[in-house]
Short mmCIF file of C-alpha atoms and ligand atoms in Angstrom, two decimals:
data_model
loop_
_atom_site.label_atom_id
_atom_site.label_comp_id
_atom_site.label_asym_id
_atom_site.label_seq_id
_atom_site.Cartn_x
_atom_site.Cartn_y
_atom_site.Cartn_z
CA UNK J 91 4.59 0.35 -37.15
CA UNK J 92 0.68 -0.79 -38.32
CA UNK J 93 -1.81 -3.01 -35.95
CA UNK J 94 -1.87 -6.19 -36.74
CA UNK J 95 1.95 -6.50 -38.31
CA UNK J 96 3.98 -9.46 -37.42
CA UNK J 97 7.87 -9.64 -36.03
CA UNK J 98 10.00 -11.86 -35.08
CA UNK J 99 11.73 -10.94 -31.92
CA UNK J 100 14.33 -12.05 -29.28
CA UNK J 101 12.45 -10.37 -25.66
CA UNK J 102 15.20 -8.32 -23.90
CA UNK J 103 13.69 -7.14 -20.99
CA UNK J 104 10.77 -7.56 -18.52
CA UNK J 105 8.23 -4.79 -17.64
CA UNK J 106 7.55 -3.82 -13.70
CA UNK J 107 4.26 -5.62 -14.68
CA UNK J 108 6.60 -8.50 -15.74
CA UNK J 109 5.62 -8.46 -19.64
CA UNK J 110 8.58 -8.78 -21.83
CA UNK J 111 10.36 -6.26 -23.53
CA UNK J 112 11.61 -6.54 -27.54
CA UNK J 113 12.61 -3.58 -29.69
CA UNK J 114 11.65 -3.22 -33.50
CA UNK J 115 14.57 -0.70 -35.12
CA UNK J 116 14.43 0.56 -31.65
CA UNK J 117 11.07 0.94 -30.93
CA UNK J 118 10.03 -1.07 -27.62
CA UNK J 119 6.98 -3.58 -28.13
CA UNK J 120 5.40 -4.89 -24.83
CA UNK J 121 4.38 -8.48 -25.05
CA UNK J 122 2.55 -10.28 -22.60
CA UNK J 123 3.83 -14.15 -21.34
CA UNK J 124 7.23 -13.54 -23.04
CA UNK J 125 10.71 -14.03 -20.93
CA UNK J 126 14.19 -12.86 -21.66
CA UNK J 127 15.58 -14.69 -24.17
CA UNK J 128 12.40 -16.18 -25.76
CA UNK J 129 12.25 -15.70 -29.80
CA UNK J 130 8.67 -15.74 -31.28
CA UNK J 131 6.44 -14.28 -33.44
CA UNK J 132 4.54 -11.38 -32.51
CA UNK J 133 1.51 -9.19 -33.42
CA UNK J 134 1.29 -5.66 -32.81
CA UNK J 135 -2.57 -5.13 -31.23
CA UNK J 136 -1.60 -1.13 -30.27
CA UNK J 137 0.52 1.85 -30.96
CA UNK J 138 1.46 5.04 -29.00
CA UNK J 139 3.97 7.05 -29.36
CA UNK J 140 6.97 5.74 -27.48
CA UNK J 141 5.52 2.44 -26.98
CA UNK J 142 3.36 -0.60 -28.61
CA UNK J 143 1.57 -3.88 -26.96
CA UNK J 144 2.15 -6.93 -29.10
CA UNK J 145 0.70 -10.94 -28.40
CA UNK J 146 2.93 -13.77 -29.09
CA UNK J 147 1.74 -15.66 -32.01
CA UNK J 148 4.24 -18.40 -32.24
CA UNK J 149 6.87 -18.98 -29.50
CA UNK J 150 9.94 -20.22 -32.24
CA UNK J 151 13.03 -20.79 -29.09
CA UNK J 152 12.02 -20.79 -25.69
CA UNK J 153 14.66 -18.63 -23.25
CA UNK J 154 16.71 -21.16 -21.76
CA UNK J 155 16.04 -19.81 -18.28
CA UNK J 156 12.14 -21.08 -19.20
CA UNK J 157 10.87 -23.43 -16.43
CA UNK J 158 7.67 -25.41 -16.21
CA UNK J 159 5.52 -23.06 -13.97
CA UNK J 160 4.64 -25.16 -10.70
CA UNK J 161 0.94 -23.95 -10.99
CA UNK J 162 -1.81 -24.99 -12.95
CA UNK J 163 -2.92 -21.49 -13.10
CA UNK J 164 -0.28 -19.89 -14.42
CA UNK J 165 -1.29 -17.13 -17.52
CA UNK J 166 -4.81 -17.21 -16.01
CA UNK J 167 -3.92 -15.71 -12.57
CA UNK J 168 -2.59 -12.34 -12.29
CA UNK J 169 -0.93 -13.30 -9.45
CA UNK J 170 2.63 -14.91 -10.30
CA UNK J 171 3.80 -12.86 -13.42
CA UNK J 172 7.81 -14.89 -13.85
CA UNK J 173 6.74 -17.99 -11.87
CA UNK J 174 8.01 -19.30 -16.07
CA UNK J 175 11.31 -17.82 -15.28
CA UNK J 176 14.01 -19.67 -13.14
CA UNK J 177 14.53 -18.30 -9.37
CA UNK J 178 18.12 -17.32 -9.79
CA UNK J 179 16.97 -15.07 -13.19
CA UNK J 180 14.21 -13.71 -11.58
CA UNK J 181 16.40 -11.96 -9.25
CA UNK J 182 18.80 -10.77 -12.05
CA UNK J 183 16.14 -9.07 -13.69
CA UNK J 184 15.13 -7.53 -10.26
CA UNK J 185 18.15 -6.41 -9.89
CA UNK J 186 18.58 -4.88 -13.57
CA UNK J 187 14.86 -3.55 -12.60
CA UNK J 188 16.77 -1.54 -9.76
CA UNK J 189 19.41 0.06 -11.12
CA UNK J 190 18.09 1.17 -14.37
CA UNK J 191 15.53 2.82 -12.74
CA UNK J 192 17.55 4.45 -10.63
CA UNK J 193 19.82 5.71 -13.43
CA UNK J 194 16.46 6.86 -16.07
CA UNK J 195 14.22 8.15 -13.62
CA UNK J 196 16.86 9.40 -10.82
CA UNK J 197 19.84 10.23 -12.93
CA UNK J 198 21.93 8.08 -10.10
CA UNK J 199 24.24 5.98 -11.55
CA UNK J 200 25.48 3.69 -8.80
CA UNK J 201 26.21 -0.05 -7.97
CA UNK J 202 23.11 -1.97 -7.06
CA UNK J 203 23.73 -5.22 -5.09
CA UNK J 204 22.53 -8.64 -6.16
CA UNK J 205 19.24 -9.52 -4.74
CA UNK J 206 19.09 -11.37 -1.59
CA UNK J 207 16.80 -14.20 -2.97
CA UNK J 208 14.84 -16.42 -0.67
CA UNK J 209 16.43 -20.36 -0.64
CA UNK J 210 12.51 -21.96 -0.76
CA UNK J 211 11.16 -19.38 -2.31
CA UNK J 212 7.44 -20.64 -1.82
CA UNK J 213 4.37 -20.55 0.52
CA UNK J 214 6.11 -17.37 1.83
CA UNK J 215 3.02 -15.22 2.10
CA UNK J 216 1.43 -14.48 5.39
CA UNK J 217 -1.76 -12.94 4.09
CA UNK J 218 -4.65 -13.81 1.05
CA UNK J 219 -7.01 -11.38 -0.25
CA UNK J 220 -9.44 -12.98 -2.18
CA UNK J 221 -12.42 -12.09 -4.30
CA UNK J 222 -15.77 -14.24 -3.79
CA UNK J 223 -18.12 -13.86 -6.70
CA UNK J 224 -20.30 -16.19 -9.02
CA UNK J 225 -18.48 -16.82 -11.78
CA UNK J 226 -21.54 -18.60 -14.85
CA UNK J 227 -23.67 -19.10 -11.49
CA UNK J 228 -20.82 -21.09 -9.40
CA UNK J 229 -19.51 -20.02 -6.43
CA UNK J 230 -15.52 -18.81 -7.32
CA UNK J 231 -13.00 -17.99 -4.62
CA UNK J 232 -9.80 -17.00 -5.65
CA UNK J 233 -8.01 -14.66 -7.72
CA UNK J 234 -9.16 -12.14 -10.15
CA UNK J 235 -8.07 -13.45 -13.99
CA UNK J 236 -4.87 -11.33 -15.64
CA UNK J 237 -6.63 -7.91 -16.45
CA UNK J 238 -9.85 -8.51 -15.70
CA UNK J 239 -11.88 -8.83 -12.65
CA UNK J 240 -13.39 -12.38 -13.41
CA UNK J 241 -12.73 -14.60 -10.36
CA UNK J 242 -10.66 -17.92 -10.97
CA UNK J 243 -11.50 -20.30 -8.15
CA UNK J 244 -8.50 -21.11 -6.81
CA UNK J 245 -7.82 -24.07 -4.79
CA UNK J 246 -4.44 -24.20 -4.75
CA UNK J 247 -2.16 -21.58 -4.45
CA UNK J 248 2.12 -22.09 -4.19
CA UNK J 249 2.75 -18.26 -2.81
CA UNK J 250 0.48 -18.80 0.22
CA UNK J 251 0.83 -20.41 3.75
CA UNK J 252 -0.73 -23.85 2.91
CA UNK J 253 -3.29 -23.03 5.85
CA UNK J 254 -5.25 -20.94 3.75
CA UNK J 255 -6.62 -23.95 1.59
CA UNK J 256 -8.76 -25.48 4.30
CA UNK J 257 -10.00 -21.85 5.47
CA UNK J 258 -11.13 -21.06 1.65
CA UNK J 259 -12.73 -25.04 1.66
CA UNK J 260 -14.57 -24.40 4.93
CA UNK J 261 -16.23 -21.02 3.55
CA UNK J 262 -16.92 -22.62 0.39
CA UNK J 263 -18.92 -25.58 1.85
CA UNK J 264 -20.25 -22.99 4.31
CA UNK J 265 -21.73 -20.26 2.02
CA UNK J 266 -22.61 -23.35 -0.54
CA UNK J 267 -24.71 -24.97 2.64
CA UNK J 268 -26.28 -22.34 4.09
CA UNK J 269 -26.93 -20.35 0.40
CA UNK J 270 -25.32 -17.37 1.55
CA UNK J 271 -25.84 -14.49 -0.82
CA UNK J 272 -22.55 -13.65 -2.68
CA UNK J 273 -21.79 -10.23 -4.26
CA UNK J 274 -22.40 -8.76 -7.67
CA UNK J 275 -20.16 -5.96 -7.99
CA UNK J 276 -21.53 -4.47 -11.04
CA UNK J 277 -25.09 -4.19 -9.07
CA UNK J 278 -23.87 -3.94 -5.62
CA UNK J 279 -25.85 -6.42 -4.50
CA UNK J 280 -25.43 -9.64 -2.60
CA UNK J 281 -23.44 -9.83 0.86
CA UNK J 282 -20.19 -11.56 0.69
CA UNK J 283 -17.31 -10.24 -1.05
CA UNK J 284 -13.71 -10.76 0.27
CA UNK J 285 -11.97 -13.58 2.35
CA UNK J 286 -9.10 -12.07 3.77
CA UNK J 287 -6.94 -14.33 5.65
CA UNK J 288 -3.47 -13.55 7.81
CA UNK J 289 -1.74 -16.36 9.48
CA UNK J 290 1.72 -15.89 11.73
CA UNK J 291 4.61 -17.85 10.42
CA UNK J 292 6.20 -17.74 13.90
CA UNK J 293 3.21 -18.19 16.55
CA UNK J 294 1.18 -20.60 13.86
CA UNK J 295 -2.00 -17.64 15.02
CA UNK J 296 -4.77 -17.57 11.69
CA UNK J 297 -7.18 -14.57 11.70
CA UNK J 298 -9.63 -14.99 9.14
CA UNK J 299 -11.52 -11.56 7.88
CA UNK J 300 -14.81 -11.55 6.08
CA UNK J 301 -15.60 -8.72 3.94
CA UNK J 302 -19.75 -7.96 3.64
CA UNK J 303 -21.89 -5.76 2.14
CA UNK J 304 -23.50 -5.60 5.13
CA UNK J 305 -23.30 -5.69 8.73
CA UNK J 306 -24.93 -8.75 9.17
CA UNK J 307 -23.60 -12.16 8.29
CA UNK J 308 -26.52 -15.30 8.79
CA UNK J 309 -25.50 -18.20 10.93
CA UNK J 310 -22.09 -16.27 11.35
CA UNK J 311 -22.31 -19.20 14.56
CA UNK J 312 -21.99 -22.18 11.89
CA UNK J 313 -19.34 -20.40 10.17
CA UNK J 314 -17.33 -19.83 13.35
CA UNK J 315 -18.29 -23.60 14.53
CA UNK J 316 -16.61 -24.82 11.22
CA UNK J 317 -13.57 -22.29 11.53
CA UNK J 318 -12.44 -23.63 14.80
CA UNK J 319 -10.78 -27.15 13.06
CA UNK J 320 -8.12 -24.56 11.28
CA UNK J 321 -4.95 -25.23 13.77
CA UNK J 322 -4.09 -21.96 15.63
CA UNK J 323 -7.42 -19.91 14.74
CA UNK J 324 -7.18 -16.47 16.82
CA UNK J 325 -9.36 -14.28 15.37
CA UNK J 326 -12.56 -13.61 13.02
CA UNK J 327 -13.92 -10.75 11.91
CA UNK J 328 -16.80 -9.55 9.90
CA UNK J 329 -15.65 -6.10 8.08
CA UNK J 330 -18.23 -4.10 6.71
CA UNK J 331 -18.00 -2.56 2.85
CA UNK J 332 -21.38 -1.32 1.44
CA UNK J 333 -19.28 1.00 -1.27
CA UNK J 334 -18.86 0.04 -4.42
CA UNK J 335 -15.35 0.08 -4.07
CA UNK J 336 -12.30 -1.73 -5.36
CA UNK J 337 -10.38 -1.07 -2.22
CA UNK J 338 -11.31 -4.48 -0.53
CA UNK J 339 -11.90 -3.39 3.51
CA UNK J 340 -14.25 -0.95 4.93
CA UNK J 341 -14.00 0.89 8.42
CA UNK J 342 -16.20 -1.03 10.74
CA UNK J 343 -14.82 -4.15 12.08
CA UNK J 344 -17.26 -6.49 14.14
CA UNK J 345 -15.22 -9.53 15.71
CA UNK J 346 -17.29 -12.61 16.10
CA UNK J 347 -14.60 -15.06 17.48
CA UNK J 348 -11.56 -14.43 19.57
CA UNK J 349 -8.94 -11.37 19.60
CA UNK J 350 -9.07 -8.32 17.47
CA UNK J 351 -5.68 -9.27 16.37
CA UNK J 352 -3.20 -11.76 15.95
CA UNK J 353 0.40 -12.09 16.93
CA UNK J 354 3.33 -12.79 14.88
CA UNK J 355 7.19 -12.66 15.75
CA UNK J 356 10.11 -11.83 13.89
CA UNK J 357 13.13 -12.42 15.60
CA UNK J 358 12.86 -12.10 19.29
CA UNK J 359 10.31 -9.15 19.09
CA UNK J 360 6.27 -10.31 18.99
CA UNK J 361 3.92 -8.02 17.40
CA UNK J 362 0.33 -7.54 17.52
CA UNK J 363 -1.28 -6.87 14.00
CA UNK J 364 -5.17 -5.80 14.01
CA UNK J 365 -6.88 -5.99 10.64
CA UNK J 366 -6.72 -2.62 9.36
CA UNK J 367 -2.37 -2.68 9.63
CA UNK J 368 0.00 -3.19 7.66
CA UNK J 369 2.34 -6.23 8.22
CA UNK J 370 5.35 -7.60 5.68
CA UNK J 371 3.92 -9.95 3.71
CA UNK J 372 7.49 -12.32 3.51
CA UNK J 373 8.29 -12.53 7.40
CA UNK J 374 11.47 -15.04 6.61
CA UNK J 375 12.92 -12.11 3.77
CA UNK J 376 11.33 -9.05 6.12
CA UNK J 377 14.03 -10.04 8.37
CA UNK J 378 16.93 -10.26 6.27
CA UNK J 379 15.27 -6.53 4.85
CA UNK J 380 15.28 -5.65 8.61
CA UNK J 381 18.94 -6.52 9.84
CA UNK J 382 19.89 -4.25 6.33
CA UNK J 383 18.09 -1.35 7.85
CA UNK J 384 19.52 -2.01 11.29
CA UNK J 385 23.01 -2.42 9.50
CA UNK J 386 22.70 0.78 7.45
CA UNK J 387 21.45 2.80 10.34
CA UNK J 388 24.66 1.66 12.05
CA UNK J 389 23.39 2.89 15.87
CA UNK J 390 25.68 3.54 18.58
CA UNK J 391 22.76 3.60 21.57
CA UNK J 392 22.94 7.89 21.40
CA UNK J 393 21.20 8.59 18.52
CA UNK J 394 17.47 10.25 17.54
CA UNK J 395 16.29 7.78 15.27
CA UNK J 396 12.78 8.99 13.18
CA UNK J 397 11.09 6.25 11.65
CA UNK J 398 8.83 7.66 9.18
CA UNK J 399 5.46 5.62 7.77
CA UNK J 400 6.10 2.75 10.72
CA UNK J 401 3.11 0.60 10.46
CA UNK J 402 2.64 -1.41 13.86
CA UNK J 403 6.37 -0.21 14.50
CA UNK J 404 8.13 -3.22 13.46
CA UNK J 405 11.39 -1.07 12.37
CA UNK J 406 10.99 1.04 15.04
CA UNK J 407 11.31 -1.11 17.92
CA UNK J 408 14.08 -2.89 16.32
CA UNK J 409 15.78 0.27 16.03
CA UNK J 410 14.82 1.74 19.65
CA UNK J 411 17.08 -1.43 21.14
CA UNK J 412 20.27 0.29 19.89
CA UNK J 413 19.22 4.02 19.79
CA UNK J 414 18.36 6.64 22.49
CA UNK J 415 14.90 7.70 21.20
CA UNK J 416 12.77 6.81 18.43
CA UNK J 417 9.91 8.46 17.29
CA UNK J 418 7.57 6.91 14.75
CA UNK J 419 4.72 8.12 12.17
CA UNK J 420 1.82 6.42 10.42
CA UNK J 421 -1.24 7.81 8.93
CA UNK J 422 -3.42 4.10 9.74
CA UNK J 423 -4.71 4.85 13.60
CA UNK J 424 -4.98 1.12 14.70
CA UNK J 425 -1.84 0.55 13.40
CA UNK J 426 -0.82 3.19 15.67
CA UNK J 427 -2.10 1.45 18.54
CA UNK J 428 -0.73 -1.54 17.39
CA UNK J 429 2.67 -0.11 17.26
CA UNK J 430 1.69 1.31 21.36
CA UNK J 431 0.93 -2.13 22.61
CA UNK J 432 3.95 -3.74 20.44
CA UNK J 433 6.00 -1.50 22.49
CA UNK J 434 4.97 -2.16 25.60
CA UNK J 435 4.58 -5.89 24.81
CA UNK J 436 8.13 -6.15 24.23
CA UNK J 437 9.03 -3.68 27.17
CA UNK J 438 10.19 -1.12 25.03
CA UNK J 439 9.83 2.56 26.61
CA UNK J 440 12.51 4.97 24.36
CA UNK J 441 9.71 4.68 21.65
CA UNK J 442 6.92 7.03 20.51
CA UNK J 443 4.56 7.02 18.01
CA UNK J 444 2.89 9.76 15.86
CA UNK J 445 -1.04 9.13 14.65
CA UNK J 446 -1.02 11.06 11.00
CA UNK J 447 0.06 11.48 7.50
CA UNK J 448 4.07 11.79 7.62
CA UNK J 449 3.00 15.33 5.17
CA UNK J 450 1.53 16.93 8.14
CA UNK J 451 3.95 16.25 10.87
CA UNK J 452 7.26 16.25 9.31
CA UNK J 453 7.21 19.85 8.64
CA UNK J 454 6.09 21.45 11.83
CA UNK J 455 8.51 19.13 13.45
CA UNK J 456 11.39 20.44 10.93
CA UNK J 457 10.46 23.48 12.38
CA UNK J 458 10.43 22.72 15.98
CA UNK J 459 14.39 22.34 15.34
CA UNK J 460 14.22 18.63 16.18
CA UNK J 461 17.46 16.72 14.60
CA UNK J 462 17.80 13.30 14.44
CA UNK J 463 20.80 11.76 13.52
CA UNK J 464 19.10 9.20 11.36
CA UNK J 465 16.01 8.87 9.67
CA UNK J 466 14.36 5.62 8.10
CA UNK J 467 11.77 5.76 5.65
CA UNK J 468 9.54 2.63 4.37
CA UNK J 469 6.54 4.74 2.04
CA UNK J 470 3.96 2.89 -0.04
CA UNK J 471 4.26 2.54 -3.62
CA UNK J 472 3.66 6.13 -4.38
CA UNK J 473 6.55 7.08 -1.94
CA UNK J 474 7.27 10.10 0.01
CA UNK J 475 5.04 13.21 -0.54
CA UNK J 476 7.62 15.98 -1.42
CA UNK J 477 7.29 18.04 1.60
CA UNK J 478 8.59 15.20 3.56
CA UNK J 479 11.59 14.76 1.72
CA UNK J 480 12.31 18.73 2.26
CA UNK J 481 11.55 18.73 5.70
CA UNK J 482 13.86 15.29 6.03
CA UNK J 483 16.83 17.26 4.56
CA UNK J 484 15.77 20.40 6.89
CA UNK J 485 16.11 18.13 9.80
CA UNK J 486 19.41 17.58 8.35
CA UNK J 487 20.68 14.11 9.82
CA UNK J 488 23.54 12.17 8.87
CA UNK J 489 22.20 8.74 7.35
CA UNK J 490 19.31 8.21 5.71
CA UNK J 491 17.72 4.67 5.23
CA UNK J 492 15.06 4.27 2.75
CA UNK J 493 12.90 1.03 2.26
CA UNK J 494 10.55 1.16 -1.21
CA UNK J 495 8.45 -1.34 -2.49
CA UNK J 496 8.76 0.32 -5.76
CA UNK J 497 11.81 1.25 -7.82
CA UNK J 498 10.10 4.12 -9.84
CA UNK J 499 9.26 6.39 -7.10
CA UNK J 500 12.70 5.05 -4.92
CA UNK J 501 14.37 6.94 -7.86
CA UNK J 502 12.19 10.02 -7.86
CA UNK J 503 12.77 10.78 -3.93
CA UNK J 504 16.49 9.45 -3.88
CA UNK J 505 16.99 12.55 -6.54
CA UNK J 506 15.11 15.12 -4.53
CA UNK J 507 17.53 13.90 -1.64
CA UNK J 508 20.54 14.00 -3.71
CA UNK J 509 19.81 17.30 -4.95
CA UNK J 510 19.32 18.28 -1.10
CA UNK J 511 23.08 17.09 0.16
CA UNK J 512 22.71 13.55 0.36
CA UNK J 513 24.64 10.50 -1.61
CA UNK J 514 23.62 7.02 -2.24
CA UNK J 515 26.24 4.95 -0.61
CA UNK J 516 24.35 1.40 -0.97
CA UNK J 517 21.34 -0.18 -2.66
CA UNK J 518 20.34 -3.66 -1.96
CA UNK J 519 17.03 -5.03 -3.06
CA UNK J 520 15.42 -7.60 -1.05
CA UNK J 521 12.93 -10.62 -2.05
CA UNK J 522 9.97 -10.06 -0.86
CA UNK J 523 7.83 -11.29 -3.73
CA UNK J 524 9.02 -14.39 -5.61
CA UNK J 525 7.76 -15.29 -9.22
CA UNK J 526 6.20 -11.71 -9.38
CA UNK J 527 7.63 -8.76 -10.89
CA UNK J 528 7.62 -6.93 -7.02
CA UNK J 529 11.18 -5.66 -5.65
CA UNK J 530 12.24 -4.01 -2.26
CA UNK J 531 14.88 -1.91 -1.67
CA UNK J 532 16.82 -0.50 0.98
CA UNK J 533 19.08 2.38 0.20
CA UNK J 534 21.40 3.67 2.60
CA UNK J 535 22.25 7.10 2.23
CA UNK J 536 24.35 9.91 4.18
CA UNK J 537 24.97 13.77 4.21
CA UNK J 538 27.52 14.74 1.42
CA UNK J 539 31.08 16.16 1.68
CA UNK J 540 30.59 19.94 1.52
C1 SAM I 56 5.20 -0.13 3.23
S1 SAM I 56 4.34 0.10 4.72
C2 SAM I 56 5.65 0.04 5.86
C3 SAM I 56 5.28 -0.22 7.27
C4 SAM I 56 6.42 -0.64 8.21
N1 SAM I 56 7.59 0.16 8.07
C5 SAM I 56 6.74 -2.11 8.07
O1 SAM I 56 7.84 -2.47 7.65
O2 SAM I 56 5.86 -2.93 8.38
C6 SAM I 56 3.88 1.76 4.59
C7 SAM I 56 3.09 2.30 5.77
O3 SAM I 56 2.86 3.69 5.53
C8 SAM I 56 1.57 4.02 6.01
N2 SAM I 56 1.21 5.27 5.33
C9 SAM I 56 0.65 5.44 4.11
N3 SAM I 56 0.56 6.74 3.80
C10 SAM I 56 1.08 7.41 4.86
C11 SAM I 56 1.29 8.80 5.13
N4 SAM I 56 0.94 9.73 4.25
N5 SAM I 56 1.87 9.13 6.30
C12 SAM I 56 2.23 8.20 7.20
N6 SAM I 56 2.05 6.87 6.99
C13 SAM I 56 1.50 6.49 5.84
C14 SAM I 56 0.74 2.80 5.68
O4 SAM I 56 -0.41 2.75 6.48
C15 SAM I 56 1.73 1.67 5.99
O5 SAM I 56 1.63 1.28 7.33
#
C-alpha cells in the first residue's frame, strides 16, 4: 500500500477513538468521520506496519444507520465522535467493542450482554471542562477542535446539563467587560485558563471552578455578583495552575463564594463532592451501573466487602447497607474525606476508608491475612497496577466485581485474574457516554472450581 492511493471501501468497524475501520486484502485502514456501513472513497495519508490512516474523499452510500448529527459542531469538536450514528447502533458497536477486546487482548471468550443504553440519551453530563483561550484575538470558550488544541467556542452543547450555557455566557461577558487577561499556553502567559463547571442532577447544586495562572483573579466580586442569577449556585472556586500543564487543575483551591463542595444524590444516598474528586459523570446510567455492582456482589449482610479505587465512596456506602464491613481505598486525599463525611452524612458507620494508591496498601494488607469475601474494583483507564491484582487473588475471596471505563485494560487484568483462579461469569457494559466511543463495564467474576 503507497500514500496517497485511492480505495473504495465498505467501513466495518469503529476504532475506541470512534474512526471507522475498512480492510484492503486484509490490511486495516483507519479513516476518520466514517460509520459502519458507509462506502466511499478513500486516500491513504500513512502507513505502518499493521496499520494505515486514510481520509474519505468521496462518501459514494451513506450507512443506513447515518443520522443527521443534532449539533452544529459535529466533525469540528472532539467531543461527540458517533453522535452520526443512530443510538440503538451505537450501543451495538459498544458492545462488539467489549467482547472483542476481551477475546484479542484477554484470550476470554465469553458472552457479553447488550448495552444498557440510556432512553434520552442527552444533556446527561454533570460536569464541563472547558478550555478559555483567544482564538485570531476573540475570546473562545469551549472545546478543543478534533486533534488539535485550537478552542471552538462553544455555545451550545447537547451532552451537557443545559445550566452550563448561562454559566459559560456570564464569564464570557465578564472577562469580555472587565478585559480579563486570558491564557496563552504556548507562552504561559495570561491568567485564565479553564471553566470547570459540576452541577447535581438530583439537588439542582452548580459549583463553578475557575482555573488561573495565578492566585489572584481581579474583581473576582463582579464575577461572583453575576454568578449568583445561575439557579442553585453552591460553590466557586478559584484553582490555581501556574504549570504549563495539560492536566487542567492544580493543587491550591481558594473558594470565593459558598461551600467547598456540592451535593448530589443518587438514589436515597447524598454525597458531598469537593473539586479535586471524582464523581460519575452520567448520574441517571451510574445508577443502573450501581444496582449491577450491588447485584453481582450479591451480599447477604455478613460479608467483608473491599472496595478498591472508591472515589468519595459512592460504591462503598451502597455496598456497606447490605454487608458487615467495608473498607475502601483511593489515592485522591479530599476525595477521601469526601467519602468520611458521605459516610457519616448518610449515617453509615460499618465503613472505612484508606488515603493511598491501591499499589501500596493492597499488598501489606494481603499480608496481614485479611479475607474478604468480595472485592469491587472501579480503576481508571489504565486499570489495576499488577500487584493489586496479585494481592486481590492472595486475599482470595469468592466474587470479584470489576467496573472499567476502558475495555483494553478490563481485558488485560480479567486475564491476570483468570490465570489466578477466577472465571468471568458476566459482562455487562453500561452507557455512560452517549454519541462517544466511551464504554463501561462491569464484570462479575468468582473463584473457579478446583
Ligand atoms: C473511575 S474512578 C471510580 C471512583 C468510584 N468508584 C466511583 O464510582 O465514583 C477511579 C478512582 O480511582 C482513583 N485512583 C486513581 N489511581 C489510584 C490508585 N493508584 N490507587 C487508588 N485510587 C486511585 C481516582 O482518584 C478515582 O477516584
Amino acid at each position: 500500500m503507497k500514500l496517497n492511493e485511492k480505495f473504495t471501501v465498505t467501513i466495518e468497524d469503529l476504532t475506541h477513538e470512534g474512526e471507522g475501520v475498512a480492510k484492503v486484502d486484509g490490511f486495516p485502514l483507519f479513516i476518520p468521520n466514517a460509520l459502519p456501513g458507509d462506502e466511499m472513497v478513500v486516500m491513504v495519508t500513512r502507513v505502518r506496519k499493521n496499520f494505515g490512516l486514510a481520509s474519505k474523499q468521496q462518501l459514494i452510500n451513506p450507512s443506513p444507520n447515518r443520522v443527521n448529527p443534532l449539533c452544529e459542531l459535529f466533525n469540528q469538536c472532539g467531543g461527540c465522535q458517533t453522535m452520526s450514528l443512530n443510538y440503538p447502533t451505537q450501543l451495538i458497536f459498544k458492545e462488539k467493542r467489549v467482547s472483542d477486546s476481551l477475546k484479542r487482548i484477554g484470550k476470554i471468550d465469553t458472552v457479553v450482554k447488550p448495552v444498557l443504553g440510556m432512553k434520552e440519551p442527552w444533556h446527561y453530563r454533570n460536569k464541563a471542562q472547558f478550555p478559555i483561550g483567544l482564538s485570531h484575538h476573540k475570546l473562545s470558550i469551549g472545546f478543543y477542535r478534533q486533534g488539535s488544541h485550537d478552542i471552538i467556542d462553544t455555545r451550545k452543547c447537547h451532552i451537557q446539563h443545559s445550566i452550563m450555557e448561562n454559566v459559560v455566557k456570564i464569564l464570557r461577558d465578564f472577562l469580555e467587560k472587565e478585559h480579563i487577561s486570558i491564557y496563552n499556553e504556548t507562552t504561559n502567559t495570561g491568567l485564565v485558563r479553564h471553566l470547570v463547571t459540576k452541577v447535581g442532577f438530583a439537588t439542582g447544586e452548580v459549583m463553578v471552578i475557575l482555573v488561573i495562572n495565578g492566585k489572584h483573579l481581579p474583581k473576582s466580586h463582579l464575577l461572583v455578583e453575576a454568578l449568583q442569577q445561575v439557579n442553585g449556585l453552591v460553590s466557586v472556586v478559584l484553582n490555581e495552575n501556574t504549570k504549563r500543564t495539560n492536566v487542567i487543575m492544580g493543587k491550591e483551591n481558594q473558594v470565593i463564594f459558598g461551600k467547598a463542595y456540592l451535593t448530589d444524590r443518587l438514589h436515597h444516598l447524598d454525597f458531598q463532592i469537593s473539586p479535586h474528586a471524582f464523581f460519575q459523570v452520567n448520574p441517571a446510567q451510574t445508577e443502573v451501573l450501581y444496582d449491577k455492582v450491588l447485584e453481582m456482589a450479591s451480599l447477604t449482610g455478613s460479608e467483608t466487602v473491599m472496595d478498591l479505587y472508591c472515589g468519595i465512596g459512592t460504591i462503598s456506602l451502597f455496598l456497606a447497607q447490605k454487608a458487615r464491613k467495608v473498607i475502601g481505598i483511593e489515592s485522591v486525599e479530599p476525595a477521601v474525606e469526601d467519602a468520611r463525611a458521605n459516610a457519616h452524612l448518610n449515617h453509615i458507620s460499618n465503613v472505612e476508608f484508606m488515603a493511598g494508591p491501591a499499589e501500596n496498601w493492597m499488598p501489606q494488607l494481603a499480608q496481614s491475612g485479611i479475607q474478604p469475601e468480595v472485592i469491587v474494583v472501579d480503576p481508571p483507564r489504565k486499570g489495576c497496577d499488577e500487584v493489586v491484582l496479585l494481592a486481590m487473588i492472595q486475599m482470595n475471596p469468592d466474587r470479584i466485581v470489576y467496573v472499567s471505563c476502558n475495555p483494553a485494560t478490563l481485558a488485560r487484568d480479567l486475564r491476570i485474574l483468570e490465570d489466578g483462579g477466577y472465571q468471568t461469569l458476566e459482562v455487562q457494559p453500561v452507557d455512560l457516554f452517549p454519541h462517544t466511543s466511551h464504554v463501561e463495564t462491569v464484570v462479575l467474576m468468582s473463584r473457579a472450581e478446583k
